[in-house]
XYZ file of N, CA and C in Angstrom:
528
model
N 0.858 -1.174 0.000
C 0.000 0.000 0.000
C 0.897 1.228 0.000
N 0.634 1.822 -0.566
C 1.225 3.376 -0.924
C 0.972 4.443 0.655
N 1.950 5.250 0.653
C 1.746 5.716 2.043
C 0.614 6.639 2.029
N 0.024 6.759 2.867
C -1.617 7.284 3.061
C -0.987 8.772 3.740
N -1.799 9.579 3.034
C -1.854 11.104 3.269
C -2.590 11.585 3.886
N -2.655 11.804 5.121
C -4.070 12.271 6.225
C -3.664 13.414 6.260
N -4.172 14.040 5.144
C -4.266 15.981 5.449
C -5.473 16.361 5.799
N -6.277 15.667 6.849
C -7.739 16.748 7.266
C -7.031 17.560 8.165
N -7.776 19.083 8.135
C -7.650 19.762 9.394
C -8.709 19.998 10.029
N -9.213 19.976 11.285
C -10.222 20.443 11.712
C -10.456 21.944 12.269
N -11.272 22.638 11.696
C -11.105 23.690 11.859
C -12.445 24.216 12.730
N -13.547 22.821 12.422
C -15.439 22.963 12.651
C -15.149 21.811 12.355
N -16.715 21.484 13.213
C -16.792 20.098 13.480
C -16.926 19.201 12.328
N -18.134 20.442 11.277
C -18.056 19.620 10.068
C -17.267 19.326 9.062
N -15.804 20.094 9.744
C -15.100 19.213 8.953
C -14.305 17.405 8.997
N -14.854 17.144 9.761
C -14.631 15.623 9.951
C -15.778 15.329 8.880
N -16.349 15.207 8.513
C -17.130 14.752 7.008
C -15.958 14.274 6.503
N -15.047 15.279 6.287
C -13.834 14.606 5.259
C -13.281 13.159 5.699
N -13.482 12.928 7.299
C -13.309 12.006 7.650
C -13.634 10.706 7.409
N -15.328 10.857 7.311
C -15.909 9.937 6.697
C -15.560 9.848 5.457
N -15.526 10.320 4.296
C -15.136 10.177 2.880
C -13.735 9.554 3.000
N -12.964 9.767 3.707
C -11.960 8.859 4.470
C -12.046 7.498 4.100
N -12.629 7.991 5.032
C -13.202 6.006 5.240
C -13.667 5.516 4.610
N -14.352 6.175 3.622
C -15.257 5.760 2.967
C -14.167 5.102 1.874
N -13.405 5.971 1.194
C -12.159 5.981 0.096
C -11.233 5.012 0.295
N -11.051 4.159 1.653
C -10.107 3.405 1.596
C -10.999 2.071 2.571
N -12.253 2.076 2.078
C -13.182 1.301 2.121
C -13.375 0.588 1.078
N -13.697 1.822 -0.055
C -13.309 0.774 -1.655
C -12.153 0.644 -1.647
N -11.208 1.175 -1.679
C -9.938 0.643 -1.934
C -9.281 -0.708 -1.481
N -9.852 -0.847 -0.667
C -9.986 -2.276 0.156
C -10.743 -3.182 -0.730
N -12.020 -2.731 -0.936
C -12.810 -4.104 -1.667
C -11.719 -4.119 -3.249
N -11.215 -2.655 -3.795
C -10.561 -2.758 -4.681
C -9.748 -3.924 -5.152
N -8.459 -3.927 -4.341
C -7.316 -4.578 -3.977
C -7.734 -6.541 -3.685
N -9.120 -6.226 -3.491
C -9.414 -7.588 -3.050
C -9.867 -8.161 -4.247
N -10.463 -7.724 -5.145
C -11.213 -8.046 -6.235
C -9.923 -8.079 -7.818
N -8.589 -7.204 -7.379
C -7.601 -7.831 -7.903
C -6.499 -8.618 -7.614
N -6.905 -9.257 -6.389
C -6.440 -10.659 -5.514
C -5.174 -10.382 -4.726
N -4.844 -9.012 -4.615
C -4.010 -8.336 -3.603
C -4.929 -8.328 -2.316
N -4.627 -9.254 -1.504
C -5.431 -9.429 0.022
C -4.272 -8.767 0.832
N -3.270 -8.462 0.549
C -2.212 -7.764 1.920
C -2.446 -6.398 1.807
N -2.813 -5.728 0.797
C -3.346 -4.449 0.863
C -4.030 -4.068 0.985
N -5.320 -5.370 0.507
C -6.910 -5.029 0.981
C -6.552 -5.231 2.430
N -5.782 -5.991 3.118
C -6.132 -6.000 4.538
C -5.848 -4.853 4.695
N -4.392 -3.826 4.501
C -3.976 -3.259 5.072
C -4.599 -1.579 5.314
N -5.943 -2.169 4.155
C -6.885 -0.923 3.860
C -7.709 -0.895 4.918
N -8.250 -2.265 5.452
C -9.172 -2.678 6.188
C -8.422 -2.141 7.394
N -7.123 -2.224 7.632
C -6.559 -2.125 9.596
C -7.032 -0.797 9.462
N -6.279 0.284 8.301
C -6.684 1.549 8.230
C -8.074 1.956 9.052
N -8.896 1.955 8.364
C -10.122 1.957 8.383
C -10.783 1.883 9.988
N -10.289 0.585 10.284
C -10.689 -0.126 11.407
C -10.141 0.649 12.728
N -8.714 0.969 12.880
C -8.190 1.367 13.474
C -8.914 3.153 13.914
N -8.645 3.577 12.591
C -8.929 5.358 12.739
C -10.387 4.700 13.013
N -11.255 4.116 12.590
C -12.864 4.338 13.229
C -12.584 4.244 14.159
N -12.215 3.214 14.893
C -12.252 3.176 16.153
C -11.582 4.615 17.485
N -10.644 4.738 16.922
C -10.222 6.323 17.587
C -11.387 7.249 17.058
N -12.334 7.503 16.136
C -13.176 8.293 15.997
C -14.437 8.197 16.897
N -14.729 6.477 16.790
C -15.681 6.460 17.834
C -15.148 6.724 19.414
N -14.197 6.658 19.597
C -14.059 6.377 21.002
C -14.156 8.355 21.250
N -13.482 9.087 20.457
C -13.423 10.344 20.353
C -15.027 10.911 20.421
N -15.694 10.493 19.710
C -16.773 10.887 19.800
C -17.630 10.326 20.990
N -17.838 9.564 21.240
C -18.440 9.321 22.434
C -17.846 9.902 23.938
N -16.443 10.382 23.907
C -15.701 10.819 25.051
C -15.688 12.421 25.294
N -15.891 13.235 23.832
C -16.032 14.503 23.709
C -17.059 14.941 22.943
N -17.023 14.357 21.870
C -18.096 15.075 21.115
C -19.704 14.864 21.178
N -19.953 13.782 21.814
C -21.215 13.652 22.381
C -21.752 14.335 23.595
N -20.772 14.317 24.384
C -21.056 15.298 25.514
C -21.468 16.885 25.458
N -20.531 17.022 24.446
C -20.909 18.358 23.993
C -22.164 18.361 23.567
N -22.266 17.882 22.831
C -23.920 17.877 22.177
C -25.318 17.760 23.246
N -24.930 16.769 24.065
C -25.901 17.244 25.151
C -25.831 18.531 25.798
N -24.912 19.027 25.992
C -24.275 20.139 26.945
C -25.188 21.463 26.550
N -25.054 21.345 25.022
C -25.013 22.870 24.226
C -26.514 22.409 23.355
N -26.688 21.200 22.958
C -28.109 21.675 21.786
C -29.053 21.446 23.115
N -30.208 22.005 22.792
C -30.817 22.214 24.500
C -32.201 20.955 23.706
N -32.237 21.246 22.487
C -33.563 20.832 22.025
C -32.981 19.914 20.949
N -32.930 17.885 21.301
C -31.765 17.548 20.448
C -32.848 16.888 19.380
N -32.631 17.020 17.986
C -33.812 16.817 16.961
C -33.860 15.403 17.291
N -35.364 14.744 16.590
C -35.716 13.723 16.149
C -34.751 13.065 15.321
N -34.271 11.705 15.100
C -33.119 11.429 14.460
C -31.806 11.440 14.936
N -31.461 12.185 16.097
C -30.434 12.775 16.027
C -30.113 12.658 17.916
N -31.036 11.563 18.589
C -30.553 11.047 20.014
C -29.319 10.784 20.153
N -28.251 11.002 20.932
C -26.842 10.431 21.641
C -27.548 8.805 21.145
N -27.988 8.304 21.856
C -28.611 6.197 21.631
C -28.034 5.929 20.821
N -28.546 6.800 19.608
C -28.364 6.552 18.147
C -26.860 6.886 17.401
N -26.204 7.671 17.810
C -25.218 7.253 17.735
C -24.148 6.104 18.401
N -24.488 6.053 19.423
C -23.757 5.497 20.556
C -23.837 4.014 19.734
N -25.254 3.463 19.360
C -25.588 1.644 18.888
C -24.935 1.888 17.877
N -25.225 3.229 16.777
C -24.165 2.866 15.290
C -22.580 2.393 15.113
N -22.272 3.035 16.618
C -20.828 2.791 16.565
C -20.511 1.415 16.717
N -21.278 1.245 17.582
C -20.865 -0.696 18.163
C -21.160 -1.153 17.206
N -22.139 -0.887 16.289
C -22.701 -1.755 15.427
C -21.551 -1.310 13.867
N -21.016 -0.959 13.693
C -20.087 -0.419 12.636
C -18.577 -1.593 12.657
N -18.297 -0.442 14.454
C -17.368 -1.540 14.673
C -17.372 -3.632 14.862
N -18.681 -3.963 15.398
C -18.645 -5.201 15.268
C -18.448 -5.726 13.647
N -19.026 -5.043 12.942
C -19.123 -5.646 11.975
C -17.562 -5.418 10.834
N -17.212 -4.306 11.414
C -15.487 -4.282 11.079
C -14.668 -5.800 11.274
N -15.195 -5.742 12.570
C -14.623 -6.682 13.102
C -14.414 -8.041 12.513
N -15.958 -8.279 12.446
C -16.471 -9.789 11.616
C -15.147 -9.354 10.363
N -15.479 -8.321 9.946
C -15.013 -8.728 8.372
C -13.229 -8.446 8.402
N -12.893 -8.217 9.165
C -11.298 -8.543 9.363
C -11.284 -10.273 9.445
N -12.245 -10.349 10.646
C -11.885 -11.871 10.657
C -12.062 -12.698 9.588
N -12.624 -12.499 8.472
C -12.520 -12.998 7.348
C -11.616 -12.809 6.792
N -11.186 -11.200 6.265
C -10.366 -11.337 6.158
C -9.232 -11.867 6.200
N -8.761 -12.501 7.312
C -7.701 -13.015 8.275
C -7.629 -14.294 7.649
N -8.620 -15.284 7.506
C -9.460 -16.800 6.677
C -8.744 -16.621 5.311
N -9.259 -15.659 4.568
C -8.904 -15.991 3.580
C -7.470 -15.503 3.261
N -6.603 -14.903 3.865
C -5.125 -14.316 3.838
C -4.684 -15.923 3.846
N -5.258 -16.851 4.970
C -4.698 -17.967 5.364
C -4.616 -18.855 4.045
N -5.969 -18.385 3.599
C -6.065 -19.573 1.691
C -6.046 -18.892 0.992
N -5.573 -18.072 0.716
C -5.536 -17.211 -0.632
C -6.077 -17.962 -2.166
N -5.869 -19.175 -1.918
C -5.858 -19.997 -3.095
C -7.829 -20.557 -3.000
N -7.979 -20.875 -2.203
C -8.767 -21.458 -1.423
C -10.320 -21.449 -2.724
N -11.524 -21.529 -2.386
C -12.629 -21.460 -2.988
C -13.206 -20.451 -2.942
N -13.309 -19.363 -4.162
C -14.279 -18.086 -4.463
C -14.889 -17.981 -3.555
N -16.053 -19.087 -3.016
C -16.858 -18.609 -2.139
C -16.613 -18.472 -0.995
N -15.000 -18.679 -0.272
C -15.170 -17.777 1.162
C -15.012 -16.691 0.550
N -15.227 -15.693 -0.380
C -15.203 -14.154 -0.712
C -16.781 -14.285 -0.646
N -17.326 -14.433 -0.869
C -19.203 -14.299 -0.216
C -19.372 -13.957 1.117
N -19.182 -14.286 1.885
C -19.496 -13.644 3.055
C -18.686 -12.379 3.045
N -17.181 -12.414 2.900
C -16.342 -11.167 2.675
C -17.708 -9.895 2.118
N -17.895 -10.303 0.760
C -18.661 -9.419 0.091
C -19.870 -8.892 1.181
N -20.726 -9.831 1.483
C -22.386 -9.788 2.163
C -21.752 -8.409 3.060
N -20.787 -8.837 3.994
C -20.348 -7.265 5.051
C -19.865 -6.748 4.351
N -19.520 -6.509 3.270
C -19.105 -4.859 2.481
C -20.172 -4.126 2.405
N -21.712 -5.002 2.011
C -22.670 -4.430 1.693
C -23.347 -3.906 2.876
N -23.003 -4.631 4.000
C -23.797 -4.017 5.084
C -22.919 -2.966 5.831
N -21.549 -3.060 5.623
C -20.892 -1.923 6.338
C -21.104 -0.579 5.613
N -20.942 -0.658 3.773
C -20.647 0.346 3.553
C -22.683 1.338 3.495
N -24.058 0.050 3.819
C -24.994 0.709 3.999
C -24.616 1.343 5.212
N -23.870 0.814 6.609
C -24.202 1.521 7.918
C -23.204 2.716 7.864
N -22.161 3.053 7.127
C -21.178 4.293 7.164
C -22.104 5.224 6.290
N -22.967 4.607 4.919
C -23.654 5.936 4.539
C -24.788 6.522 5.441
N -25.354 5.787 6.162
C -26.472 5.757 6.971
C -25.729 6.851 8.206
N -25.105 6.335 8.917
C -24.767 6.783 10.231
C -23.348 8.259 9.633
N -23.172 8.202 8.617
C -22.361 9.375 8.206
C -23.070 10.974 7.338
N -24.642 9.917 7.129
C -25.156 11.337 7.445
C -25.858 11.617 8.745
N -25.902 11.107 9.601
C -26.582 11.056 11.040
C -25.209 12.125 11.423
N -24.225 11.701 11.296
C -23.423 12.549 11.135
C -23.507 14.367 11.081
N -23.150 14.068 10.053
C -23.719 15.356 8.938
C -24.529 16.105 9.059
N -26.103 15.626 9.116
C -26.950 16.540 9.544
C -27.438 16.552 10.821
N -26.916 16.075 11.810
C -27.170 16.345 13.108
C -25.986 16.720 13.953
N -24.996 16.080 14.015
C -23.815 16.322 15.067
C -22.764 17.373 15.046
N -22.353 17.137 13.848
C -21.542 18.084 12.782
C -22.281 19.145 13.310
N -23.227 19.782 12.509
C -24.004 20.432 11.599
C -24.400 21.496 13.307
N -25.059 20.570 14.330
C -25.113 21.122 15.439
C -24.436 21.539 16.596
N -22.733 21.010 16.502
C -21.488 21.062 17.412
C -21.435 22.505 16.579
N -21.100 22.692 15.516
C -20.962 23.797 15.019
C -21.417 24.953 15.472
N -22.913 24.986 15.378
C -23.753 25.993 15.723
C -23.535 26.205 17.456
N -23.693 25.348 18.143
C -23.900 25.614 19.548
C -22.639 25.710 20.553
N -21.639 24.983 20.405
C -20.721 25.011 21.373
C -19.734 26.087 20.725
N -19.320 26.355 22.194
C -18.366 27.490 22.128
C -17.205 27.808 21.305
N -16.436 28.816 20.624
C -15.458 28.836 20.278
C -14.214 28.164 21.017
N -14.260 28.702 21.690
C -13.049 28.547 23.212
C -12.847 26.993 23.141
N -14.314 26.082 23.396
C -14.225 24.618 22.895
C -13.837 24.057 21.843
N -14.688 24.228 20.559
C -14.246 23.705 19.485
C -12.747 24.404 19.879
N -12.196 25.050 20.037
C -10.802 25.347 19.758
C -9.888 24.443 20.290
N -10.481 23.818 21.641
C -9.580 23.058 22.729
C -9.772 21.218 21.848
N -11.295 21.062 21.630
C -11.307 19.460 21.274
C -10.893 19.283 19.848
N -10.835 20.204 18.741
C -11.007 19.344 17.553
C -8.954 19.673 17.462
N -8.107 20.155 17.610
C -6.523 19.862 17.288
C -6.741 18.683 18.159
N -7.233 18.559 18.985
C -6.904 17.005 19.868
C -7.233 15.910 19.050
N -8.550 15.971 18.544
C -9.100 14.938 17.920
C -7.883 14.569 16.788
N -8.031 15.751 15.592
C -7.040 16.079 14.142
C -5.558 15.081 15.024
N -5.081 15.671 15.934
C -3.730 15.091 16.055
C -3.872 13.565 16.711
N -5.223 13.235 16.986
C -5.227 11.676 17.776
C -5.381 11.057 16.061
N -6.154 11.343 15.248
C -6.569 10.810 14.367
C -4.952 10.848 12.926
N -4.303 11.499 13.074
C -2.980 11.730 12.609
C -2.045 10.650 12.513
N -2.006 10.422 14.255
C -1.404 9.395 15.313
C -1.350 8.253 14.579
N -3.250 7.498 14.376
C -3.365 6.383 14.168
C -2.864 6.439 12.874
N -3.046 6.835 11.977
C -2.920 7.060 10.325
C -0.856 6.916 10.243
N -0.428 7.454 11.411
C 1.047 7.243 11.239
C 1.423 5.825 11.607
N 0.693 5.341 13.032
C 1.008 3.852 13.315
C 0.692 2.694 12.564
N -0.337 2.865 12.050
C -0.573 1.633 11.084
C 0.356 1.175 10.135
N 0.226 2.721 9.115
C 1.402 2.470 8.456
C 2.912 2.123 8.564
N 3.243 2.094 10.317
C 4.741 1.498 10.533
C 4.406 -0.010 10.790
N 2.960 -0.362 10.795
C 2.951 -1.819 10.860
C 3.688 -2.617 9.887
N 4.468 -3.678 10.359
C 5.142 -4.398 9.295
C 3.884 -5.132 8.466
């Protein structure tokens, strides 16, 4: 895999969108790599992925949710803490599952087409729950961290976030 360029800055909340398109971009690139029978890069798309979500969720549930209770006084329909909180587990489990396949078929590379069927079935359901929960995103969290919380804040959480999310994007890639 070619070395990965994490130039987001956060400047507003909504700019983590770029984040998601992130993910999103080396989401196909993953199914890419797999579908031209390079599985060490599709994995290595997949740790990507897996890794920075996971520092995003944990980020968001530790700061950026709080905020959102703190500051939107009136939190829309659609747009409950719950509901983010289950998307995440539910994103990440299913990361999960599909590493572990991943992992199966690294072992047979040679092996029978159809352990890539299940591979496939969670592409389809991950990449429905990242469009789903990345505009839950978008038009609620984003969209409302923006508007309501303080300058002084956004100023203090999002270089934290930008440089945690940096972090992971540098460690992976020293993975052998």
């Amino acid at each position: 895999m070619t070395p990965v360029t994490f130039d987001i800055t956060y400047a507003a909340f909504s700019d983590m969108d770029r984040l998601n398109r992130f993910f999103e971009e080396h989401f196909v690139a993953h199914q890419i790599a797999i579908m031209h029978n390079r599985l060490e890069q599709a994995m290595r798309h997949l740790e990507l992925v897996f890794e920075l979500y996971r520092q995003h969720e944990q980020d968001t549930d530790r700061l950026l949710l709080p905020l959102y209770e703190k500051y939107v006084r009136q939190i829309p329909e659609g747009g409950a803490v719950l509901f983010f909180v289950r998307e995440h587990h539910f994103i990440m489990k299913r990361l999960s599952e599909l590493i572990r396949h991943m992992g199966k078929l690294l072992l047979d590379p040679e092996g029978t087409p159809l352990h890539r069927v299940p591979l496939f079935e969670e592409h389809c359901t991950i990449k429905d729950m990242f469009d789903h929960h990345h505009a839950r995103d978008r038009y609620f969290l984003f969209k409302y961290l923006d508007e309501y919380v303080p300058r002084m804040e956004k100023e203090a959480v999002l270089p934290e976030m930008e440089a945690r999310h940096r972090e992971v994007v540098r460690k992976v890639q020293e993975q052998p």
